[in-house]
Structures are given as structure tokens and as C-alpha cells.
Amino acid sequence: MDTGVVFGEIVNGCKRFCRYSNSVSCNLSGDALKVLKKIPDGSISLILTDPPYHTTKKRNIYGDTFFRQDADYLAWIAEYAKEWKRILKPNGSVFCFCSAAMAAKLEAVFSSDFNILSQIVWTKPNAPGFDGWKQKMKKEALRQWYAHTERILFMEPAVEGNLNRSYFGDYLRAARKELSLSAHTLTEMVGAYGKVNHGGAVSNWEAGRNVPSREQYDRICQAFYQCGRQRPMPAYEDIVRPFNVNKNMEFTDVWTFENVRPYKGKHPAEKPVKLLEQAVLATTYTGDIVLDCFAGSGSTAVAALKNDRRSVSIEIDPQWSGQITRLLKALEGLAKKDYPDNYSSPLLESVPGDRA
């Protein structure tokens, strides 16, 4: 279905939470678990979000001090995992920021519903002339190594039925068996030969070890139609998870992006727009819908809109929800080339209203 139509359905379904919307972005205010339940199944291409870390216990971050024990926090996150899997497209992706202290425990929670593809280490060098906390701490009192990194869990929805719980692998096997084709016969028709006996690349695809190129997928579709398939095959963009990286991007699991320097009106957990753009560009197509259900300052919306994606923001804190509205209004008057990387208050103060 056209993503513009799907976006309209999301906005209509979430009307009572909607604080602001236009043709490409909407800002929803409220408890994200309640709001998520109003979002249609399989409608989101990318969830890029930064929940409370729990271990940092920052009182200026909503929810960071709510949980007495790790188990309570993990149970809460598990509720989000169920909703995320429901609303994601089967070939969608998730980037979830977390503290190094909680990453392993969160992986265990998420692994019920998702394939954990990478645990990205975000290393955060300070800009020249800005010391930050690293130079101010009493190192001898730490009794452990200074935490100068954060983690980002990169995941895809898991589907049981093959070795790597791959949605595409499961779909391909079912479609092939429906036509009573052997993996060996399909391999011959597609001309894709791998190292697995009698199955070639088809066996690898069905096991979820890798995915076909666009050209190989076209040949798979042609083979199925030749063998009598009547229903149209899904478009490549709707069945294979996007992953577009190159040598000019951060393509390892160590990402180096400078921290956002303090400024008046800065969110205490604000993430660099350039980092968020990396995630958006690697895992979505133009026009796709990007969701941040702990939207904070609205930086994820900026990264999505700057790159011609649609944005859905959910924020429970009225102060920050109001700031996101002002931000979205301000962006409407800017050319994308003029979008600053992170936002200081003068840009927002130029937009009147909605300051709750």
C-alpha cells in the first residue's frame, strides 16, 4: 500500500493524541504504550527510538527513575517489544538506544520477538574545546572504566520456521512449496548457485543466511509466474529488509559521532541528527514512515524529514511535546539544505504557541 495512505491512517487513528500534523509528520502526545495500540499493524518501516535508560537515574529525563529494579524496567520494555513487532512491516528495522549496563539484558528481552543483528557501540568524542564530564571526573573513584560509549541495538522482526528466523526466508519457502518446486529446480531457473548442495543460493535465502539482490528477486518472481503463480509477488521494497551502506558511511558496529554540546533548551538525552540520519538512510526508502516513541527533542523527526521520509513522534512529557510541535512548524519554512544538525532555542522561539 502507498505509504502516504498508510500515514493518513496512522494520523486518523491517533487523532485524540495528535498535537500537530501535516502531510509528512505528526506529533502525538501521551503514554506511548497507549498510543502505539492505535497504530495499524505492519505500517512502520523503521523504529528509531531512545527510551529511558533506567540505570542513569536522571531526574530530568521522564521515566528514568520510575523503576526500582531492573526486572521492572525489563518487563516494561517487553510490552513495547510486542507492540513494535506488531506495527513494524515484516521487513522493518529497529534501532533502540540503551546504556552499556543494560544492553545484554535488553537483548535477552528483545530476542523473543526480534533478531538482534548488531549491538552498535556509539563512541562519543567531544568537540575540540569542549571537555565535557570526561575531564572533570575523579578517575580514581570510579572503580571501573569510564563509560564513554552508549549502545544501540539494531534488530529486525523474527519469524520462526528457518535457521535465522528470517521473514523473507519463510515467505520464499512457502511460495516455492505452494508451486511444488524443489529448491534445486528453483536454483536452476534463477541461475543462482551457492555452496549448499542441491539448493544453491535458494537454500541460503530460505535459511535466512542472506537475501537475493533485486535482479535475483526479479528472476525468482518470473520463475514463480512461469510455474503458475497467479497472485502478484510483493515488491522488493516490501519483502527484503533495506540495508544500504557504503565505504563513506559508518559501516562497522562502532559509530563515532560527537555528542551534542550543551545549549539553552537542549534535551538532556538529545542525539546527534547526523547519527540518526545514518540509521534512517541505511534502513529505509524515500517516503517510508519512521517512528520515535520516546521523541524527546524531535531529532529523529528532523533526520527523517531531512531525507524525505515521513515521521511519527510520540512524547509523553508536555514540555517536550510542545517543543516538537514548534520544531515541526519551524521546519515547514526551511529548505532541507538549511536544516541545522541540532537545534538551539532561537529557531523554536521564532514559532509562536503550543508551549505547554
GROMACS .gro file of N, CA and C in nm, residues 107 115-120 152-155 243 253:
model
   39
  107GLU      N    1   1.890  -0.729   2.521
  107GLU     CA    2   1.899  -0.826   2.412
  107GLU      C    3   1.819  -0.952   2.444
  115ASN      N    4   1.525  -1.055   1.582
  115ASN     CA    5   1.663  -1.099   1.559
  115ASN      C    6   1.755  -0.982   1.593
  116ILE      N    7   1.846  -1.002   1.686
  116ILE     CA    8   1.943  -0.897   1.720
  116ILE      C    9   2.053  -0.904   1.615
  117LEU      N   10   2.060  -0.805   1.530
  117LEU     CA   11   2.155  -0.806   1.418
  117LEU      C   12   2.290  -0.747   1.457
  118SER      N   13   2.288  -0.644   1.539
  118SER     CA   14   2.413  -0.581   1.583
  118SER      C   15   2.389  -0.513   1.717
  119GLN      N   16   2.494  -0.512   1.800
  119GLN     CA   17   2.496  -0.423   1.915
  119GLN      C   18   2.600  -0.316   1.882
  120ILE      N   19   2.551  -0.202   1.838
  120ILE     CA   20   2.639  -0.094   1.793
  120ILE      C   21   2.694  -0.019   1.913
  152ILE      N   22   2.351   0.083   2.087
  152ILE     CA   23   2.233   0.091   2.002
  152ILE      C   24   2.205  -0.051   1.954
  153LEU      N   25   2.092  -0.108   1.992
  153LEU     CA   26   2.055  -0.241   1.948
  153LEU      C   27   1.985  -0.230   1.814
  154PHE      N   28   2.038  -0.299   1.715
  154PHE     CA   29   1.983  -0.299   1.580
  154PHE      C   30   1.915  -0.433   1.558
  155MET      N   31   1.785  -0.431   1.523
  155MET     CA   32   1.705  -0.554   1.522
  155MET      C   33   1.611  -0.556   1.403
  243PHE      N   34   1.909  -0.240   0.359
  243PHE     CA   35   2.034  -0.218   0.430
  243PHE      C   36   2.133  -0.160   0.331
  253ASP      N   37   3.031  -0.188   1.341
  253ASP     CA   38   2.942  -0.174   1.457
  253ASP      C   39   2.998  -0.080   1.562
   0.00000   0.00000   0.00000
